[in-house]
Short mmCIF file of N, CA and C in Angstrom, two decimals:
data_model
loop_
_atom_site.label_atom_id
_atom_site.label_comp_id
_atom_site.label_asym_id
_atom_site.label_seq_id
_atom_site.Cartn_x
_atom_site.Cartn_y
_atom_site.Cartn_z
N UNK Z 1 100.53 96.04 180.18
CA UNK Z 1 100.04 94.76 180.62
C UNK Z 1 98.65 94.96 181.22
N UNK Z 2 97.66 93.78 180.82
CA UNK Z 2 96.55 94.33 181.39
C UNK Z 2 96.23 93.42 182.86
N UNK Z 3 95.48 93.77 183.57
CA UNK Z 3 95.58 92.89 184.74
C UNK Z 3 94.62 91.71 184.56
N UNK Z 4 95.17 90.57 185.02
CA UNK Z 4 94.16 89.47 185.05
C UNK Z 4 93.94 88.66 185.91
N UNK Z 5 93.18 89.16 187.02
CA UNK Z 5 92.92 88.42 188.27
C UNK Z 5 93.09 86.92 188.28
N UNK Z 6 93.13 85.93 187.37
CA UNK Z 6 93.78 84.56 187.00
C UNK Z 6 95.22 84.58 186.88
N UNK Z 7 96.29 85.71 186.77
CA UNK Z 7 97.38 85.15 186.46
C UNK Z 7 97.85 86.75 188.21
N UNK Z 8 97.54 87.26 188.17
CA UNK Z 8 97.99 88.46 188.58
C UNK Z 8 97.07 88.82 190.25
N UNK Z 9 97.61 87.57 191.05
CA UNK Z 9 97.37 88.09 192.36
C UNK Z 9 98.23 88.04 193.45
N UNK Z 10 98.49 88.63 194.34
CA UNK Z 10 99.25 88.73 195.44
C UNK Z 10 98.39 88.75 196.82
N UNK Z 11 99.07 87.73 197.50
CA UNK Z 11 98.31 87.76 199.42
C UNK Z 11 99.16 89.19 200.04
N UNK Z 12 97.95 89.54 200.72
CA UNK Z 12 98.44 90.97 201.58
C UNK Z 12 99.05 90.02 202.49
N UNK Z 13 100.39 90.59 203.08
CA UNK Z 13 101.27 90.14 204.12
C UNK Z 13 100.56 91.40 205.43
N UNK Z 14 99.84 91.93 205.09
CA UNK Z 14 99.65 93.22 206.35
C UNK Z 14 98.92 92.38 207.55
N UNK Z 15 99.10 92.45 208.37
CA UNK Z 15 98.13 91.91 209.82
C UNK Z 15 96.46 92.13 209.68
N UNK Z 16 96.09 91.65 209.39
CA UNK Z 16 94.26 91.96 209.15
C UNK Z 16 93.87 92.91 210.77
N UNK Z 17 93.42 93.77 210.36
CA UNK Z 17 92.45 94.87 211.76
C UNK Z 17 93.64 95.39 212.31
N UNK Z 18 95.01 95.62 212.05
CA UNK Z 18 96.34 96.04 212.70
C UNK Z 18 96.05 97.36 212.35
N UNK Z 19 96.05 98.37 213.20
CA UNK Z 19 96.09 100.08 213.10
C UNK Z 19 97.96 100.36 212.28
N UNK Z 20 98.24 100.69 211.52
CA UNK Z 20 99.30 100.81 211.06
C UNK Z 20 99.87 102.45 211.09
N UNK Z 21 98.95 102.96 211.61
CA UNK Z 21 99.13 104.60 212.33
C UNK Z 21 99.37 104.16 213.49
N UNK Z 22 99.51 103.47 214.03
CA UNK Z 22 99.89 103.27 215.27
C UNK Z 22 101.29 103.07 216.11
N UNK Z 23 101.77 103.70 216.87
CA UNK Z 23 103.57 104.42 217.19
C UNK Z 23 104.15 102.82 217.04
N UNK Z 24 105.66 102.47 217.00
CA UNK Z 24 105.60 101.48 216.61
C UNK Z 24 106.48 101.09 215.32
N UNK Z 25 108.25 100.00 215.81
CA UNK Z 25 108.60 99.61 214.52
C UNK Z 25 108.30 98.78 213.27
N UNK Z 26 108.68 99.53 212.36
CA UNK Z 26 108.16 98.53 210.87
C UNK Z 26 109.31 98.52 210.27
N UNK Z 27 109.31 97.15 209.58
CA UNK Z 27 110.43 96.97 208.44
C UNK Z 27 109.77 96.86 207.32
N UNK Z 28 110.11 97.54 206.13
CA UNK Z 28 109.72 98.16 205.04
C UNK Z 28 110.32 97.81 204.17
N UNK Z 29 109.94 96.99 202.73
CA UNK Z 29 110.60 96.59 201.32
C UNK Z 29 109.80 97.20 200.44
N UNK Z 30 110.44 97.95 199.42
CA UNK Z 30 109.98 98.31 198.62
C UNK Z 30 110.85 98.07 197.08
N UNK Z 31 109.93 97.63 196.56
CA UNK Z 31 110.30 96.32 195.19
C UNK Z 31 110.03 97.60 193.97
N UNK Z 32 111.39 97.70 193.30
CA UNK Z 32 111.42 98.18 191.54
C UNK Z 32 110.08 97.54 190.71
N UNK Z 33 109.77 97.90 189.60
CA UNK Z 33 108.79 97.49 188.84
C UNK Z 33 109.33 96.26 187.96
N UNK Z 34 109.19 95.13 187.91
CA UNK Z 34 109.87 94.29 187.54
C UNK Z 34 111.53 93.95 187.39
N UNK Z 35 111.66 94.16 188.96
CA UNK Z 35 113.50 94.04 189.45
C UNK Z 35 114.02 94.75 188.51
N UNK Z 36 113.84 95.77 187.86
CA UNK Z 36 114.40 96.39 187.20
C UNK Z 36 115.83 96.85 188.41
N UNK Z 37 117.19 96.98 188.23
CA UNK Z 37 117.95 97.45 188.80
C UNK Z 37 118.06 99.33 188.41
N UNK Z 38 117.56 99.78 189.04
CA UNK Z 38 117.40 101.03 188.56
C UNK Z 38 117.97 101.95 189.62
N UNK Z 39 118.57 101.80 190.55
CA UNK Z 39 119.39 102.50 191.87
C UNK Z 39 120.82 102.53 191.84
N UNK Z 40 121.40 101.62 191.42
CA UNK Z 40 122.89 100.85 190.90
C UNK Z 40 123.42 99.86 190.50
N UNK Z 41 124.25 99.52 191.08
CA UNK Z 41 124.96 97.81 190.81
C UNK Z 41 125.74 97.80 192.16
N UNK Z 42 126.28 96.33 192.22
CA UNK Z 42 127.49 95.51 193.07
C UNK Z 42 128.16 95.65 192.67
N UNK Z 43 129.64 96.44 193.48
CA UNK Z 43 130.84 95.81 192.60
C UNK Z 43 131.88 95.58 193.55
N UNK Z 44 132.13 94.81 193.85
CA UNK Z 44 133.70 94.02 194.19
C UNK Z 44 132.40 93.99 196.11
N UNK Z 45 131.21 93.72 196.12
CA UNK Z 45 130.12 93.60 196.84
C UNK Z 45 129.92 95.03 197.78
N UNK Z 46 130.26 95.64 197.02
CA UNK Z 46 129.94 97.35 197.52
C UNK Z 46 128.78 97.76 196.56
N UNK Z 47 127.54 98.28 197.15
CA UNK Z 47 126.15 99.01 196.51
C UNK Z 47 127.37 99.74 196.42
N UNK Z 48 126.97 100.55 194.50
CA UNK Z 48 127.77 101.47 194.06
C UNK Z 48 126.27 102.42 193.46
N UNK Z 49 125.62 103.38 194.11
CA UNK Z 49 124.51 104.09 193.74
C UNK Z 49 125.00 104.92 192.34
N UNK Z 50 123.80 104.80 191.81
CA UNK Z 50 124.00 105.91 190.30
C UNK Z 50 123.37 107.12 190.76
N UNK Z 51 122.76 107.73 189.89
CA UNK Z 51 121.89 109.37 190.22
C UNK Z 51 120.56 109.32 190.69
N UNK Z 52 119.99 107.53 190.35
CA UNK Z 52 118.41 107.05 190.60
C UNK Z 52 119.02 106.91 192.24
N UNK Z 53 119.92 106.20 192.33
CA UNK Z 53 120.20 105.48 194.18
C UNK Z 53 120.00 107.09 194.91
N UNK Z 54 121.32 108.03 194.53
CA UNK Z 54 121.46 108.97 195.13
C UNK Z 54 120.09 110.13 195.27
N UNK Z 55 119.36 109.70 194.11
CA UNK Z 55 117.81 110.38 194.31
C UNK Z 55 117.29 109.43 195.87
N UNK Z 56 116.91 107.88 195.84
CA UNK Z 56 116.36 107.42 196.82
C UNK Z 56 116.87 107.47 197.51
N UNK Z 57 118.29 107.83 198.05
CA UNK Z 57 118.62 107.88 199.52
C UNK Z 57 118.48 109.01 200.14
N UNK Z 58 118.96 110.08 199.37
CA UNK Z 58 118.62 111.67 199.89
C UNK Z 58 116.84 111.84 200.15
N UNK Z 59 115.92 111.44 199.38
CA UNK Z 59 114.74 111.06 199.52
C UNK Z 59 114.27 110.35 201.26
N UNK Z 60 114.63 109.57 200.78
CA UNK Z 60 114.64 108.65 202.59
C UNK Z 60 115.39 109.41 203.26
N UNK Z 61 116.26 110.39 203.48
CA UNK Z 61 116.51 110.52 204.27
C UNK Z 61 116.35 112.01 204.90
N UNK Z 62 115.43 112.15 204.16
CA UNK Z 62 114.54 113.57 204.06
C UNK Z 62 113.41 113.75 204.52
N UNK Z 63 112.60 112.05 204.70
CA UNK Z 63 111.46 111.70 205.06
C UNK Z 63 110.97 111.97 206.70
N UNK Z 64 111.84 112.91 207.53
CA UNK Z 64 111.72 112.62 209.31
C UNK Z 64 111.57 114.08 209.19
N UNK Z 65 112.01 114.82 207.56
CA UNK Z 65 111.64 116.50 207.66
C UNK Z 65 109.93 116.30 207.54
N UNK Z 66 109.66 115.72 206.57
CA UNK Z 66 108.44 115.85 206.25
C UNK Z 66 107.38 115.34 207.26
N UNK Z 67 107.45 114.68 208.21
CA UNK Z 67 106.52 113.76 208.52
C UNK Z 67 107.15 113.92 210.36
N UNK Z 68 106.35 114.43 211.13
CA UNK Z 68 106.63 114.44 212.20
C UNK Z 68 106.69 113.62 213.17
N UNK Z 69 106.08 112.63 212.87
CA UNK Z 69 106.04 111.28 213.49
C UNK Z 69 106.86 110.06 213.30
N UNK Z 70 107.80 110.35 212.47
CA UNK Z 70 108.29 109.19 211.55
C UNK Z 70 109.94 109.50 211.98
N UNK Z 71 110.68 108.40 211.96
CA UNK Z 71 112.11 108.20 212.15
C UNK Z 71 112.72 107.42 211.71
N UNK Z 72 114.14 107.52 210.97
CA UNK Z 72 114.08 106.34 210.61
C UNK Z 72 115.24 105.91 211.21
N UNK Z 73 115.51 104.39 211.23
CA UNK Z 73 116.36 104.00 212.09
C UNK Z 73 117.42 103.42 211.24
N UNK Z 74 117.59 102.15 210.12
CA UNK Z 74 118.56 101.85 209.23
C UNK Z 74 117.69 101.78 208.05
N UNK Z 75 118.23 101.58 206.77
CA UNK Z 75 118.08 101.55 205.51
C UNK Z 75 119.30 101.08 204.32
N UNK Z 76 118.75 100.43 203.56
CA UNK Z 76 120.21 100.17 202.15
C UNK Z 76 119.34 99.61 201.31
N UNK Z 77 119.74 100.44 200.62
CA UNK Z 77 119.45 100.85 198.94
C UNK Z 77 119.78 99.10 198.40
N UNK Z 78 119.72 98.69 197.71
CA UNK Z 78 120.12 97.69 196.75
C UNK Z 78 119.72 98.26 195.16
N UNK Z 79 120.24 97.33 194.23
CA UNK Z 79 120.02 97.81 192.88
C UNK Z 79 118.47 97.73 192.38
N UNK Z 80 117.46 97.23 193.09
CA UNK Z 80 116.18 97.16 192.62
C UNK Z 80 115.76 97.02 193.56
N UNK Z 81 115.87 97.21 195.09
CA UNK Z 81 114.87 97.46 196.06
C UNK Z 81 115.47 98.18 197.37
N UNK Z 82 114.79 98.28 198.04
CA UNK Z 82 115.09 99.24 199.22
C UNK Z 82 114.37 98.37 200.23
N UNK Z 83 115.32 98.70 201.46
CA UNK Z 83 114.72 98.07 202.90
C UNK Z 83 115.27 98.78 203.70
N UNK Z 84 114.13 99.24 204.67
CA UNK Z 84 114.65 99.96 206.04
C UNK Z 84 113.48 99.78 207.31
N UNK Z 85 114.05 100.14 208.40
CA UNK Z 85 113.24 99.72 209.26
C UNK Z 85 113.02 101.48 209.94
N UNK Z 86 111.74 101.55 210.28
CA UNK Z 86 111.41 102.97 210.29
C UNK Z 86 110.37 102.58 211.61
N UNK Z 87 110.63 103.97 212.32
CA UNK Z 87 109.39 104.21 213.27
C UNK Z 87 108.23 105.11 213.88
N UNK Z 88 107.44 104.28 213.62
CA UNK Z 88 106.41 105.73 213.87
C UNK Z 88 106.07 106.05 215.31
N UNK Z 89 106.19 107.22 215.31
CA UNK Z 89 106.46 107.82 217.12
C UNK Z 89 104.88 107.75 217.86
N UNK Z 90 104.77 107.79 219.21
CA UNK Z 90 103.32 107.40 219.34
C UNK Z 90 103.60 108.71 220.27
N UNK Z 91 102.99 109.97 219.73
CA UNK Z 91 103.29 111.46 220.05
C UNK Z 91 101.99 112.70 220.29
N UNK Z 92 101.23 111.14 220.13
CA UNK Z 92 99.47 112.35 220.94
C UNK Z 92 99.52 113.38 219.55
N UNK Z 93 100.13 112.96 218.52
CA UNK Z 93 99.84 114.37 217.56
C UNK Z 93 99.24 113.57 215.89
N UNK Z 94 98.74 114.14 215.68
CA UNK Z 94 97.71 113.52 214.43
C UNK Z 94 99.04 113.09 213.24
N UNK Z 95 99.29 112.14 213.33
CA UNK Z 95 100.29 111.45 212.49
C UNK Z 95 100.11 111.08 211.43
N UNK Z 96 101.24 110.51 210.35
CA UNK Z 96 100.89 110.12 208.92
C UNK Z 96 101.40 107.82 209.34
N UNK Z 97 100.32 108.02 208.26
CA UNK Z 97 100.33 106.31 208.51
C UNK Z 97 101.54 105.86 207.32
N UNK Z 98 101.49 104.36 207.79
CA UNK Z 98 103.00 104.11 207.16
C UNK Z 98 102.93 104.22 205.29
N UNK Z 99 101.12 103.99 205.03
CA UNK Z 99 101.07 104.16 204.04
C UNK Z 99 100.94 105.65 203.17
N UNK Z 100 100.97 106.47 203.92
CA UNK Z 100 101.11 107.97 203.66
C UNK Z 100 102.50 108.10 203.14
N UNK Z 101 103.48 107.65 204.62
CA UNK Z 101 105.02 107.79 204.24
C UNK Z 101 105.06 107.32 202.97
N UNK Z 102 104.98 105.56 202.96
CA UNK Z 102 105.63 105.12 201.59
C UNK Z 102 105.07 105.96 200.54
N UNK Z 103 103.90 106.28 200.72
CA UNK Z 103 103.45 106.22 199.20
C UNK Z 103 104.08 108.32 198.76
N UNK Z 104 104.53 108.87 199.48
CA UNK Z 104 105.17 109.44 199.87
C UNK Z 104 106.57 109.37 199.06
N UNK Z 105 106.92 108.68 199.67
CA UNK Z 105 108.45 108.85 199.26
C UNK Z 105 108.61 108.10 197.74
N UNK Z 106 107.97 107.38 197.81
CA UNK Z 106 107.91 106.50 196.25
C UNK Z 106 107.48 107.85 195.30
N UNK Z 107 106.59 108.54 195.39
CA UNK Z 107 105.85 109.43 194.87
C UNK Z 107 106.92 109.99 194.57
N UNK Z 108 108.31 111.04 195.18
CA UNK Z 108 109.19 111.84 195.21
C UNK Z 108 110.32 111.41 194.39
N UNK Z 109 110.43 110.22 194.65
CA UNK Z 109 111.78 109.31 193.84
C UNK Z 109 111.31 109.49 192.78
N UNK Z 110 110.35 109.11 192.12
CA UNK Z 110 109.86 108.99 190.85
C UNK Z 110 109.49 110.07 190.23
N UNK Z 111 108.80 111.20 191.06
CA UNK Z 111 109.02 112.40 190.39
C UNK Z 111 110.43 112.71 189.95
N UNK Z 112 111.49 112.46 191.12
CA UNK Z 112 113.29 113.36 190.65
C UNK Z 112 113.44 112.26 189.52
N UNK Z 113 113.08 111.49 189.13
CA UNK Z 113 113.72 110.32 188.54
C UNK Z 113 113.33 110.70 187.46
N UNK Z 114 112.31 110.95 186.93
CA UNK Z 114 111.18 111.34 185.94
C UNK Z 114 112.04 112.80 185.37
N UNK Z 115 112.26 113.70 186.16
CA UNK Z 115 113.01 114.98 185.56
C UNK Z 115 114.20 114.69 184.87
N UNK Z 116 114.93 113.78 185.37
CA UNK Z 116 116.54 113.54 184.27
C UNK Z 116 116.08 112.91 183.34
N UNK Z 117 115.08 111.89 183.36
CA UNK Z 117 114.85 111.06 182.37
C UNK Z 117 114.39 112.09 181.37
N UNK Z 118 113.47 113.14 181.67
CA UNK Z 118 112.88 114.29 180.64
C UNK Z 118 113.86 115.34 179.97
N UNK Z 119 114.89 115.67 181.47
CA UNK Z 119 116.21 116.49 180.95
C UNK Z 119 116.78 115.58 179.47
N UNK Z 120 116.52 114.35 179.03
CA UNK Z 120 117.33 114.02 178.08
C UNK Z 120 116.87 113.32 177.06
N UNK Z 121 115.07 113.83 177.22
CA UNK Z 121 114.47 113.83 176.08
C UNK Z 121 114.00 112.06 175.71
N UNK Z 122 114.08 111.65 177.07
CA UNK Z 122 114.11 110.17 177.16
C UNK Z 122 112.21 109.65 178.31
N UNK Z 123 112.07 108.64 178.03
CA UNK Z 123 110.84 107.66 178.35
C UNK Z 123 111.31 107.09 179.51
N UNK Z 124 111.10 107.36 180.71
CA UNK Z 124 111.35 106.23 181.79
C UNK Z 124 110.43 105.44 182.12
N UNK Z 125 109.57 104.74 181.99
CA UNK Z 125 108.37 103.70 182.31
C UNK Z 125 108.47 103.83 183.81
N UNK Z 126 107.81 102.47 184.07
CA UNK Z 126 107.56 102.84 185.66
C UNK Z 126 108.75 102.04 186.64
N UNK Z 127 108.68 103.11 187.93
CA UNK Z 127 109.52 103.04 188.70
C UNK Z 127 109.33 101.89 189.83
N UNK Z 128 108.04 101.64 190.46
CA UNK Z 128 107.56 101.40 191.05
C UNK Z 128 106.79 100.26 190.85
#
C-alpha cells in the first residue's frame, strides 16, 4: 500500500512538549497490522494464546530484564492487540523512553514471530 497523506492520516494522541522519559505511569495499546488476530482467539471468553501470544507475553514480560527503569504493572494480550500499563521509574539513572521500550519489544515479537514463520518455509507480512 502506498501512503497517501489524503486518505492515510492519524492525530498524535501524545501530550504536545510532555517528556515521556520521564518516571511515571503509562497505559500502552499496541494495535496488529490491520486487526489481524495474530496472538489467539476467545473461547467460551477465555484469551486462548497460540505460539504468536505466547511469543508476546514471555516478550513483555522480559521487558523489566532489559530496561532498568521500566516495570510493568498489568497487561492482556487480546487476539490483535495488547494493553498494559507500565512504569517508568524516576531513578537518577539515564533511562530508556517509553518509545525505546515499545519499539523494543515490538521489534522482538516480530523477530520470534518471523523465525517460525521461516522454520516453515512460509511469508509472514507485517506484524505491526
Amino acid at each position: 500500500m502506498v501512503f497517501n497523506p489524503e486518505e492515510h492520516h492519524r492525530r498524535s494522541i501524545r501530550l504536545q512538549g510532555y517528556d515521556y522519559s520521564q518516571g511515571g505511569m503509562y497505559f500502552i495499546t499496541i494495535c496488529c497490522n490491520n486487526q489481524t488476530c495474530w496472538f489467539g482467539e476467545i473461547i467460551d471468553d477465555e484469551m486462548v494464546l497460540n505460539e504468536y501470544g505466547n511469543i508476546a507475553y514471555n516478550e513483555w514480560v522480559k521487558l523489566s530484564e532489559r530496561f532498568c527503569n521500566f516495570e510493568s504493572n498489568i497487561f492482556v494480550i487480546t487476539p490483535n492487540h495488547i494493553h498494559g500499563i507500565i512504569e517508568l521509574m524516576d531513578n537518577n539513572t539515564i533511562g530508556a523512553t517509553i518509545g525505546d521500550i515499545i519499539g523494543a519489544y515490538k521489534s522482538l515479537v516480530a523477530m520470534n514471530c518471523l523465525k517460525i514463520y521461516k522454520s516453515k518455509n512460509q511469508k509472514m507480512g507485517k506484524l505491526w
